[in-house]
XYZ file of C-alpha atoms in Angstrom:
580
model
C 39.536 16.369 -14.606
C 40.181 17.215 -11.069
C 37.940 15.974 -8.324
C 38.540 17.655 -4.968
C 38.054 15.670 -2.304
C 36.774 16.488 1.622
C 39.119 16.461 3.909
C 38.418 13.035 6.464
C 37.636 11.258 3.502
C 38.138 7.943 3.705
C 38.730 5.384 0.478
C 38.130 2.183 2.709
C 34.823 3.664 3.798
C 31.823 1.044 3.607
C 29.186 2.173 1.188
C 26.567 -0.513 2.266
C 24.312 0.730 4.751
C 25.134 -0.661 8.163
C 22.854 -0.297 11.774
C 20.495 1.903 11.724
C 21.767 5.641 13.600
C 21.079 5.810 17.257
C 18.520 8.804 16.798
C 16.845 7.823 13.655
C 14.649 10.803 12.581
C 10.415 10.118 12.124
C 9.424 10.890 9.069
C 5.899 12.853 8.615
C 3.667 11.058 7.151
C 3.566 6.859 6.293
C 5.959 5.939 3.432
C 4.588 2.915 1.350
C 7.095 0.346 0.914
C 7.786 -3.546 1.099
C 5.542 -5.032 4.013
C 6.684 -4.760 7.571
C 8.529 -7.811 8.773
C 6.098 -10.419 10.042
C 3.603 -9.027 6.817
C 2.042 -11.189 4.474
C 3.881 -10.549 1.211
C 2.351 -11.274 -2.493
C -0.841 -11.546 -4.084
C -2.904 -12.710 -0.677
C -0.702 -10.705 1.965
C -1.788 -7.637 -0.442
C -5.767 -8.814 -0.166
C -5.581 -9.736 3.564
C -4.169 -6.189 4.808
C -6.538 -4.726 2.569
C -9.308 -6.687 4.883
C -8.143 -7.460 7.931
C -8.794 -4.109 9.359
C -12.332 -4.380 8.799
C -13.285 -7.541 9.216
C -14.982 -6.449 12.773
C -16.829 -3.682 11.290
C -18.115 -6.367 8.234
C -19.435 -8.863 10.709
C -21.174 -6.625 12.350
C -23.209 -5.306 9.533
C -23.431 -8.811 8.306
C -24.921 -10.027 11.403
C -27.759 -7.230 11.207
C -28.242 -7.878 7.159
C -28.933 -11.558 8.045
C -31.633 -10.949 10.536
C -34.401 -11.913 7.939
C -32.596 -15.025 7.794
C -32.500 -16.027 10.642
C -36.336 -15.414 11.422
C -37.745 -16.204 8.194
C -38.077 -19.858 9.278
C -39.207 -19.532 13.039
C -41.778 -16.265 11.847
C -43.489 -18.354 8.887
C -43.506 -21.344 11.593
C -45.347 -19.351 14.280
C -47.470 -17.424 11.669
C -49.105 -21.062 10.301
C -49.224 -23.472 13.675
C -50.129 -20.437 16.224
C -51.673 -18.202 14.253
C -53.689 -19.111 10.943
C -54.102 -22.461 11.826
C -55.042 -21.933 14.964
C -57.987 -19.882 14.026
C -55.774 -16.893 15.631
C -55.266 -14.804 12.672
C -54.024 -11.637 14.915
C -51.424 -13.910 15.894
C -50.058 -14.527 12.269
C -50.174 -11.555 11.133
C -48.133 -9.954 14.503
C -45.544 -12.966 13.518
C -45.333 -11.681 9.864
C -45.126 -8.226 10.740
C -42.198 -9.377 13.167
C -41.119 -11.294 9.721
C -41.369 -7.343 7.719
C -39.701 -5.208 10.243
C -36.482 -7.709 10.195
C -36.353 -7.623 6.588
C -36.558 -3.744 7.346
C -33.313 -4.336 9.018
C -31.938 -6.613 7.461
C -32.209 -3.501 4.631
C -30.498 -1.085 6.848
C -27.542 -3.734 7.700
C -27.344 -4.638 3.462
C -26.495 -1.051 3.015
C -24.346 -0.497 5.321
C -22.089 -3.718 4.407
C -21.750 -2.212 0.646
C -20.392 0.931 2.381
C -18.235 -1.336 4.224
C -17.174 -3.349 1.471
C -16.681 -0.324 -1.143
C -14.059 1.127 1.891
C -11.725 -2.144 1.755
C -11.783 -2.614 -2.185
C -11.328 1.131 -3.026
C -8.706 1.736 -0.618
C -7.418 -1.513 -2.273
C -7.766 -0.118 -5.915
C -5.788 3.029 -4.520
C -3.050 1.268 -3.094
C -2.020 -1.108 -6.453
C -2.691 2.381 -8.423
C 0.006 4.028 -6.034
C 2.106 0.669 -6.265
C 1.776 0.291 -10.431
C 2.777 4.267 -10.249
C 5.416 4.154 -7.880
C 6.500 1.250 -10.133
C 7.175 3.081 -13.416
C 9.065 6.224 -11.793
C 10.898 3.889 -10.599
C 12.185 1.787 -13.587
C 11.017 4.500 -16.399
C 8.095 2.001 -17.493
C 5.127 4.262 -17.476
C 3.738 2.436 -20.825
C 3.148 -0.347 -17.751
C 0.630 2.349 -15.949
C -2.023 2.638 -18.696
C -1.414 -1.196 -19.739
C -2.072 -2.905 -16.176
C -4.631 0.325 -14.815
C -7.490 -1.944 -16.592
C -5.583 -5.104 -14.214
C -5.951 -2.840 -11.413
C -9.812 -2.655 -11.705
C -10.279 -6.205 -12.101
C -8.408 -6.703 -9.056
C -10.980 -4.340 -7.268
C -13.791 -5.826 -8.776
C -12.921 -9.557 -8.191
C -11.934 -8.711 -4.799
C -14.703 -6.903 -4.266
C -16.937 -10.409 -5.745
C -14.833 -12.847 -3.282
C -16.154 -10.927 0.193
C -19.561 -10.298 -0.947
C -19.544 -14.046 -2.086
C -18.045 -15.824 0.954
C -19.482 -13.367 3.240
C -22.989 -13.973 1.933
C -22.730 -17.404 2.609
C -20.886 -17.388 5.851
C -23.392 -15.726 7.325
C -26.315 -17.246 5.340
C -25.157 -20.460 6.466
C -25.023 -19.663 10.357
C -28.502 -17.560 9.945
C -30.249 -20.982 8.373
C -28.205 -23.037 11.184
C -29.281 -21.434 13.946
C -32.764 -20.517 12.903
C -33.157 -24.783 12.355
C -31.996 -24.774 15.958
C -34.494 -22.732 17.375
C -37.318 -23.676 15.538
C -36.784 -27.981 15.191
C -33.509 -28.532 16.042
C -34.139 -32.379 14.703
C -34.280 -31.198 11.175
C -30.037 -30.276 11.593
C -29.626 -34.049 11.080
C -31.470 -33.595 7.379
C -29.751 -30.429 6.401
C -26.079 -30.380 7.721
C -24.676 -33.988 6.427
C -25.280 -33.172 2.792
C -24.938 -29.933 3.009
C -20.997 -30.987 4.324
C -20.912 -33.041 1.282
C -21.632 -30.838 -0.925
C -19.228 -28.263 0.249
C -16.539 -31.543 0.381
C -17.228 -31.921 -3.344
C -17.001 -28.772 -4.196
C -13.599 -27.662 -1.774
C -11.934 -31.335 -3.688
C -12.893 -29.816 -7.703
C -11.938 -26.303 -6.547
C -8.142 -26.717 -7.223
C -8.747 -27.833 -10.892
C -11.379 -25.913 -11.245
C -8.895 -22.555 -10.907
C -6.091 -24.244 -12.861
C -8.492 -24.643 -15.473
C -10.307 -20.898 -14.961
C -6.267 -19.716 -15.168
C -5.738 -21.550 -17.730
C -9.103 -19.942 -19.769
C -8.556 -16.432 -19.127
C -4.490 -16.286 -20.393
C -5.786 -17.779 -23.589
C -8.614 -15.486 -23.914
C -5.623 -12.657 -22.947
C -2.884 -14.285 -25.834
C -6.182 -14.521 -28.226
C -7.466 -11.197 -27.527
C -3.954 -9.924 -27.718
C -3.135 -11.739 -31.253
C -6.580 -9.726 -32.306
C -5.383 -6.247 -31.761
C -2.055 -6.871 -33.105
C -3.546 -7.926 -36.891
C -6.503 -5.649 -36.842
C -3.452 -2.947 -36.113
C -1.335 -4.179 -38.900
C -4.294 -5.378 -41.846
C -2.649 -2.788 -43.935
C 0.572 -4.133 -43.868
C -0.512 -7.793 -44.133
C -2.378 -7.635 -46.925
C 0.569 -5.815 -48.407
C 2.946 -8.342 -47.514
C 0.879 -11.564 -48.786
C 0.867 -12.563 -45.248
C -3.064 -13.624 -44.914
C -2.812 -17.543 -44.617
C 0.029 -17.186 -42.195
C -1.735 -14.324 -39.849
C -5.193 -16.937 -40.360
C -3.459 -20.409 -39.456
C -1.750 -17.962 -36.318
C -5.091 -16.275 -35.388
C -7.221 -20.111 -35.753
C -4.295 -21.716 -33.036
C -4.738 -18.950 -30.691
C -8.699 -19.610 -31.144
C -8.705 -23.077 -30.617
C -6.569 -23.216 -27.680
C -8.659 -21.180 -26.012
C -11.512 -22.825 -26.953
C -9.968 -26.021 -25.988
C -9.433 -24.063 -22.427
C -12.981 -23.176 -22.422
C -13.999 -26.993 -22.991
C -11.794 -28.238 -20.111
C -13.273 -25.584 -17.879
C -16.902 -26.752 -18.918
C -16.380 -30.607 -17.888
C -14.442 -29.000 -14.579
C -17.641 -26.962 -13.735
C -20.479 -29.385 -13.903
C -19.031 -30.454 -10.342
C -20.510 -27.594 -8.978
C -23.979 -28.589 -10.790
C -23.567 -31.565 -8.388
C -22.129 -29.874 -5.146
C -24.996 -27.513 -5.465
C -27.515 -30.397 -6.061
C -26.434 -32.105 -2.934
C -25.656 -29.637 -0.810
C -28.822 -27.288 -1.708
C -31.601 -29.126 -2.958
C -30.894 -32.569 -1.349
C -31.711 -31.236 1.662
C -35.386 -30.703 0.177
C -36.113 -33.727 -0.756
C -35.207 -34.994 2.700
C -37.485 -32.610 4.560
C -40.365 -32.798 2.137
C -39.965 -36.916 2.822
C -40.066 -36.247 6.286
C -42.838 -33.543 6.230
C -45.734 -36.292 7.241
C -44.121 -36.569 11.027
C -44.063 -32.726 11.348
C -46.019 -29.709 11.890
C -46.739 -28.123 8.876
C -45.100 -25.187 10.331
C -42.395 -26.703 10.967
C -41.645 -28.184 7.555
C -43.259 -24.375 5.548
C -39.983 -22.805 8.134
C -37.835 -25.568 7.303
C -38.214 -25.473 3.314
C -38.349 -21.736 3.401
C -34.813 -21.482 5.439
C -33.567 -23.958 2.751
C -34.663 -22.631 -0.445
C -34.689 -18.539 0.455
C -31.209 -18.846 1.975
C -29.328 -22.157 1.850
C -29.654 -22.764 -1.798
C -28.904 -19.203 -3.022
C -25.726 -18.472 -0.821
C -24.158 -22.516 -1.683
C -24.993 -21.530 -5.354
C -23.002 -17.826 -5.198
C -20.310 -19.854 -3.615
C -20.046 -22.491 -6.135
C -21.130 -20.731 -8.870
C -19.047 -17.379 -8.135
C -15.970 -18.340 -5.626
C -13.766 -19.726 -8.068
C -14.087 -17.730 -10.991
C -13.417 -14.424 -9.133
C -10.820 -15.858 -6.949
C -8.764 -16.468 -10.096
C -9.801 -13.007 -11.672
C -8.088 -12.115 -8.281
C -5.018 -13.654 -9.134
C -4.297 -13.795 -12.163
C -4.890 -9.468 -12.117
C -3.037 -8.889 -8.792
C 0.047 -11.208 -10.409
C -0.354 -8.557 -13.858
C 0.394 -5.610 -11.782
C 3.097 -7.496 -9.127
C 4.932 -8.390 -12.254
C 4.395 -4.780 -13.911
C 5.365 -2.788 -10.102
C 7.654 -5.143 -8.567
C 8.088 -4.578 -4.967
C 9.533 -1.239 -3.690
C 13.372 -1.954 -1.840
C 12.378 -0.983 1.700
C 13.584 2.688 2.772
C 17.295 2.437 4.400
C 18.774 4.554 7.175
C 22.017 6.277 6.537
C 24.981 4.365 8.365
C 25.826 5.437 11.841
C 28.293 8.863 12.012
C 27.375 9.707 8.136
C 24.262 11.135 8.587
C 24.728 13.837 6.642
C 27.866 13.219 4.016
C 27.287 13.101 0.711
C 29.608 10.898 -1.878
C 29.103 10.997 -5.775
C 31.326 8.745 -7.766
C 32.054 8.254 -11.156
C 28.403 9.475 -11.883
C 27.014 9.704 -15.578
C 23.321 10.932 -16.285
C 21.189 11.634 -19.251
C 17.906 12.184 -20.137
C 17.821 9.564 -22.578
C 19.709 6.810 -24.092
C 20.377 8.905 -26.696
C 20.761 12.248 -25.334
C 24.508 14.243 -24.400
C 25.385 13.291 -20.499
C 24.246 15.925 -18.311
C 26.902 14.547 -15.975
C 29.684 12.641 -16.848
C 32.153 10.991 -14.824
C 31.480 13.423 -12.077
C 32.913 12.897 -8.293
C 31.835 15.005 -5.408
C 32.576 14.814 -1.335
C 30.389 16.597 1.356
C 31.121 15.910 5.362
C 28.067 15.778 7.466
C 27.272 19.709 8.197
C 28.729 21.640 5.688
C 27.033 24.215 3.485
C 27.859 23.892 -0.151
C 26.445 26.200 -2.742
C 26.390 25.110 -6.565
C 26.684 27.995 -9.263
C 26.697 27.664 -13.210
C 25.035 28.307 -16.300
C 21.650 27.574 -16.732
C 21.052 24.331 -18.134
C 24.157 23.283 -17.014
C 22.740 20.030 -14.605
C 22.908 21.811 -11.363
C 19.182 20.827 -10.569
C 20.198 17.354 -12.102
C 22.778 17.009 -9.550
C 20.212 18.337 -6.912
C 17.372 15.387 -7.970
C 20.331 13.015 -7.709
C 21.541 13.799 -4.247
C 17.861 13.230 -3.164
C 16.881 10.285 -4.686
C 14.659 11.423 -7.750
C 17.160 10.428 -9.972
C 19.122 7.765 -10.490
C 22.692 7.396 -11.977
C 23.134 5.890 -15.385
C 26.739 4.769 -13.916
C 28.652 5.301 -11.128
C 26.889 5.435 -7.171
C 25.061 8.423 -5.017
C 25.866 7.874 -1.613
C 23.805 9.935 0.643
C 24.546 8.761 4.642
C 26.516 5.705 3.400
C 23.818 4.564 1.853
C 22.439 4.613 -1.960
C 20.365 7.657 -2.334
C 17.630 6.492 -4.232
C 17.088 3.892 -1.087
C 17.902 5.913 1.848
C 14.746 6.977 3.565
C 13.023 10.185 2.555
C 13.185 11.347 5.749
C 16.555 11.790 5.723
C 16.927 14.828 3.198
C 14.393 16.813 1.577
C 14.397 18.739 -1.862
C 12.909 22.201 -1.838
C 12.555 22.990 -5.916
C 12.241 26.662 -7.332
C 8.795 26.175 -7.987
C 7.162 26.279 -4.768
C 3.979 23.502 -3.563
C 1.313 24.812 -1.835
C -2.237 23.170 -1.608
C -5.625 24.318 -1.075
C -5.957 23.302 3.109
C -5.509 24.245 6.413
C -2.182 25.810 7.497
C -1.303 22.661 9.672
C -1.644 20.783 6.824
C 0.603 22.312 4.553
C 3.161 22.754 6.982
C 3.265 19.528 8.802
C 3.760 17.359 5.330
C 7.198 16.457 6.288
C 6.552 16.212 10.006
C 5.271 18.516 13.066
C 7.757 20.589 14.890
C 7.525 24.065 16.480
C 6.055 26.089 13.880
C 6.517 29.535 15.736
C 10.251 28.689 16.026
C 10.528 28.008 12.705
C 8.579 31.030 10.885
C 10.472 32.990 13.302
C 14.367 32.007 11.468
C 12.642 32.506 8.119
C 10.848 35.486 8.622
C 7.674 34.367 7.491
C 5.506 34.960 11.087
C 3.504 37.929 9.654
C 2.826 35.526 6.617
C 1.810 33.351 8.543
C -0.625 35.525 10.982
C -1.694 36.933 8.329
C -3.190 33.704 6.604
C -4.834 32.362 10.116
C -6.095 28.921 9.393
C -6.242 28.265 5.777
C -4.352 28.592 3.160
C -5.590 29.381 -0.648
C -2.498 29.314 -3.226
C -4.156 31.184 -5.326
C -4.018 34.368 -2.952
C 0.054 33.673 -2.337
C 2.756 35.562 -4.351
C 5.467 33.691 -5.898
C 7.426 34.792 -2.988
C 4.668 33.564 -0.483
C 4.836 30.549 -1.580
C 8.311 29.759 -1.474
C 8.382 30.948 2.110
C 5.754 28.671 3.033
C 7.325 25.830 1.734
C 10.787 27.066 3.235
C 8.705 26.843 6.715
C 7.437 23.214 5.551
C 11.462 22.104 4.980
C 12.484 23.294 7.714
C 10.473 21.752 10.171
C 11.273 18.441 8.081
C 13.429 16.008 9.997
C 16.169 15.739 7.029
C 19.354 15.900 7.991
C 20.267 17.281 4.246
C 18.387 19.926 2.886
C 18.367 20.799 -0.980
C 17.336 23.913 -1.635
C 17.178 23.883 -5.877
C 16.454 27.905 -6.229
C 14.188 27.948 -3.629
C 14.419 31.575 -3.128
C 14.202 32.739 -6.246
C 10.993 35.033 -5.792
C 12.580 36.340 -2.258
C 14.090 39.404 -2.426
C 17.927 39.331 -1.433
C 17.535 40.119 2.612
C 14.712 37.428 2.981
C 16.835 35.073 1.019
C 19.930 35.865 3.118
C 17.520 35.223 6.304
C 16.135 31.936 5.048
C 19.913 30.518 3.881
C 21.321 31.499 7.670
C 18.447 30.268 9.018
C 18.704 26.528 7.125
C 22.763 26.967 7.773
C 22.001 27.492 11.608
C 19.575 24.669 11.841
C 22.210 21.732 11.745
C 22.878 18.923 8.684
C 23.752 19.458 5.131
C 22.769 22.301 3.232
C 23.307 22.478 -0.672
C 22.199 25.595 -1.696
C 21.423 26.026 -5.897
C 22.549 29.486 -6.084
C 20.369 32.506 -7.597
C 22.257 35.044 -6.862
C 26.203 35.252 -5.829
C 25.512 36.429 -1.886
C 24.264 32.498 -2.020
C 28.023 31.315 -3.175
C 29.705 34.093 -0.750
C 27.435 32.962 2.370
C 28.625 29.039 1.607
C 31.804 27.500 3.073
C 32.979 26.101 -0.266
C 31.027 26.818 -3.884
C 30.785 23.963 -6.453
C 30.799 25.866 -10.083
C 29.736 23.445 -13.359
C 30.489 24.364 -16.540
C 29.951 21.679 -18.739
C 33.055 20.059 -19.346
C 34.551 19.934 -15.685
C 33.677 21.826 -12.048
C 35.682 23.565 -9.786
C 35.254 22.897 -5.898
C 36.976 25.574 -3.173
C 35.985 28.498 -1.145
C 34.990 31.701 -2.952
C 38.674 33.154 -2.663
C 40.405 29.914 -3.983
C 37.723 29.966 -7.127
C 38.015 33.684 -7.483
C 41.633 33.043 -8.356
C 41.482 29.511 -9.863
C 38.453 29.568 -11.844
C 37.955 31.777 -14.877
C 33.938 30.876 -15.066
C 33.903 31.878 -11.354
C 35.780 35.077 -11.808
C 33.642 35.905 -14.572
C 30.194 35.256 -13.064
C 31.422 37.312 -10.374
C 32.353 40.101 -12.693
C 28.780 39.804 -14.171
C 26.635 39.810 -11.254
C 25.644 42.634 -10.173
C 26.120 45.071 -6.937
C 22.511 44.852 -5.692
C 22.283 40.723 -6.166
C 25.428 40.930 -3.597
C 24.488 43.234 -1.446
């Protein structure tokens, strides 16, 4: 089958993307890929960028929510020794109703850190979901998407349990800490040296203590697993005699994980102790020391210990590790199910715009007929190619592989010198027959690709009395067909791509506003392939690609007119009005 080839073609031509172009083009809007260099990369660079940016905004609120806190000692102090002791009731009540309007607060600040914490974990949640998705269009495994979404939750859930948990005692830590300093600052020396302890012992089993919590909740996944599979098949087991071989299977998976579960037990009672010498040690070491204070002093003291000392140590211990490893082990489930996107590539310098098929094969299934078999194609940077055929024939196949959507079953798409599927989306842009348009403002519709002058723009395409006409928002369901595809039209031509794929895109125009739009795209610079509708599409293009089936044909419409019967007979069959 003869392949024509572009004239300036070169065989020895690299195909791996070099430097990036002088001029690189910005795309429109942020394109999620691998981290930017410098990133954190895997399960924790994906949980710190999900926090860092509002780690400011958490402290804050944190501080305010601890304000109870931090004056529950000092309040209760004052309220006893200068106030109801005293004989100065007035004066312990004024110190409790201090005590009331921080809790008050406190209240306000507790609320607002939820709000805080729900807009790093859902966020979070939205970005795996886009990741997991990405994912499966990707590599065609969108089984993965419903099988890790339930991951995907746990990871928002457990990440959402690790900030609330350190943060909580973080800050109910420095609250007790500083409220000891300011009401007997003595009293540090009883608290702080086993609380350190504690917090040693418990930092030392933590290690083991998430090996063994890992270890628990993949044998609770293989057991649970093992479950659905028989309880799926009882039918056939039965059938097949297969009971005492499905039991013995189903009693291993049960014992190892109750095995797991037993090693996880022993692990744990360390935090029994961390908690007992960290939190309540410090008790028994105030209440011993109670006869050489003010009973004030030591009501404060014991209340900072047991209302927030003991409470936030036992969250931590009780808390930390377990969703730290729910963390993990669900972030690693959907890493391994959406494997890192290959960061977006710029074409190499000079080739902006070519395009280079090669030996390319493609079907919609490893069992269907090739759409496209063995098929070679050549564009220069600039040239306006129109593609005319049968319907069904693979001419929007060939358009979703020139752009990326698609990806060759053999053979390479070279788009810029670089493989299409990689190259960054900013570099061409596919504008299919059926036209986009969302319920939103005018800017926002237009600007998806990227802002340029929108007047200039509606001006090539014809669409400025659409567009006065709308004003500020736009409602698709008001918009013709043929409104539609103008607006989009508008939105791909103020794109930055430097090849622009328009896959019947002006279908619903009528022949003179299709003309307009086709001139307009030809005038604005780059690559234009051009799915025909109509013939005037083929006769406006320097060179027509036609695709029958079993071979194309590649020249100018004079050189197909005369070399290609399909050609010649489209032509014959169109009529005067769809040329005109």
């Amino acid at each position: 089958m003869s392949r024509p080839t572009a004239p300036g073609h070169r065989e020895d031509e690299p195909t791996i993307p070099g430097r990036p172009p002088e001029e690189p083009p910005t795309p429109g809007r942020p394109i999620l890929s691998c981290p930017p260099e410098g990133a954190p990369a895997g399960r924790w660079g994906l949980v710190w960028g999900a926090v860092r940016g509002r780690l400011g905004t958490l402290a804050g609120w944190s501080l305010v929510e601890a304000l109870p806190g931090l004056g529950l000692g000092v309040a209760l102090a004052r309220a006893v020794d200068d106030g109801f002791a005293a004989g100065r009731p007035g004066t312990g009540l004024a110190w409790l109703g201090v005590l009331g309007l921080a809790w008050v607060v406190g209240a306000f600040g507790a609320r607002q850190v939820v709000l805080v914490v729900a807009g790093i974990v859902e966020p979070f949640r939205e970005r795996l979901l886009d990741r997991l998705v990405r994912g499966a269009l990707r590599t065609g495994g969108t089984a993965a998407v419903a099988r890790v979404n339930l991951q995907v939750e746990l990871a928002r859930d457990a990440l959402a349990a690790v900030i609330s948990v350190i943060r909580a005692f973080v800050f109910g830590v420095l609250a007790v800490l500083a409220g000891l300093v300011a009401l007997a600052p003595g009293l540090l020396v009883l608290i702080v040296p086993p609380l350190l302890l504690g917090l040693g012992l418990f930092a030392a089993s933590l290690p083991a203590l998430a090996r063994r919590h890992r270890a628990y909740l993949l044998a609770d996944e293989r057991t649970t697993e093992a479950v659905t599979t028989v309880v799926g098949g009882l039918r056939d087991i039965t059938a097949a005699g297969a009971e005492s071989r499905v039991e013995a299977d189903l009693d291993a998976h049960i014992g190892a994980q109750a095995r797991a579960g037993f090693r996880l037990a022993r692990t744990t009672g360390a935090r029994t102790i961390a908690l007992a010498l960290g939190g309540w040690a410090p008790v028994v070491l105030v209440l011993l020391a109670a006869p050489r204070l003010e009973p004030g002093v030591v009501l404060g003291a014991l209340a900072y210990v047991t209302q927030s000392l003991v409470p936030a140590l036992g969250s931590l211990v009780e808390n930390l590790g377990a969703s730290a490893v729910r963390l993990s082990v669900a972030l690693s489930r959907v890493l391994e199910a959406a494997p890192p996107e290959p960061p977006p590539v710029p074409p190499e310098p000079g080739r902006g715009g070519s395009v280079r098929l090669r030996g390319v094969r493609f079907a919609y299934g490893p069992h269907a007929a090739p759409v496209l078999d063995g098929f070679d194609l050549d564009l220069r940077e600039g040239e306006h190619l129109a593609v005319v055929g049968p319907s069904g024939i693979g001419k929007s196949t060939l358009a979703s592989l020139v752009t990326g959507l698609l990806k060759p079953d053999a053979g390479h798409v070279r788009v810029g010198g670089a493989r299409a599927d990689l190259l960054d989306p900013a570099w061409r842009t596919l504008a299919p027959q059926d036209a986009y348009v969302f319920k939103g403002s005018l800017r926002e519709n237009l600007a998806y690709f990227g802002t340029g002058p929108v007047r200039e723009a509606a001006r090539a395409l014809g669409a400025e009395e659409l567009l006065d006409r709308l004003g500020d928002e736009v409602d698709p369901a008001r918009l013709s067909p043929a409104e539609r595809q103008l607006l989009v039209l508008v939105r791909t031509y103020l794109s930055p791509a430097r090849i622009v794929v328009l896959d019947e895109a002006t279908c619903h125009l009528d022949p003179a506003a299709e003309a307009r739009a086709e001139e307009a795209f030809a005038a604005r610079g780059g690559t234009l392939i051009v799915i025909a509708h109509r013939l005037s599409s083929a006769l406006r293009a320097q060179r027509v690609l036609v695709m029958d089936g079993t071979g194309v044909a590649l020249g100018t419409h004079a050189e197909l007119l005369a070399g290609s019967p399909l050609y010649a007979d489209l032509v014959g069959r169109w009529t005067p009005a769809e040329i005109s």
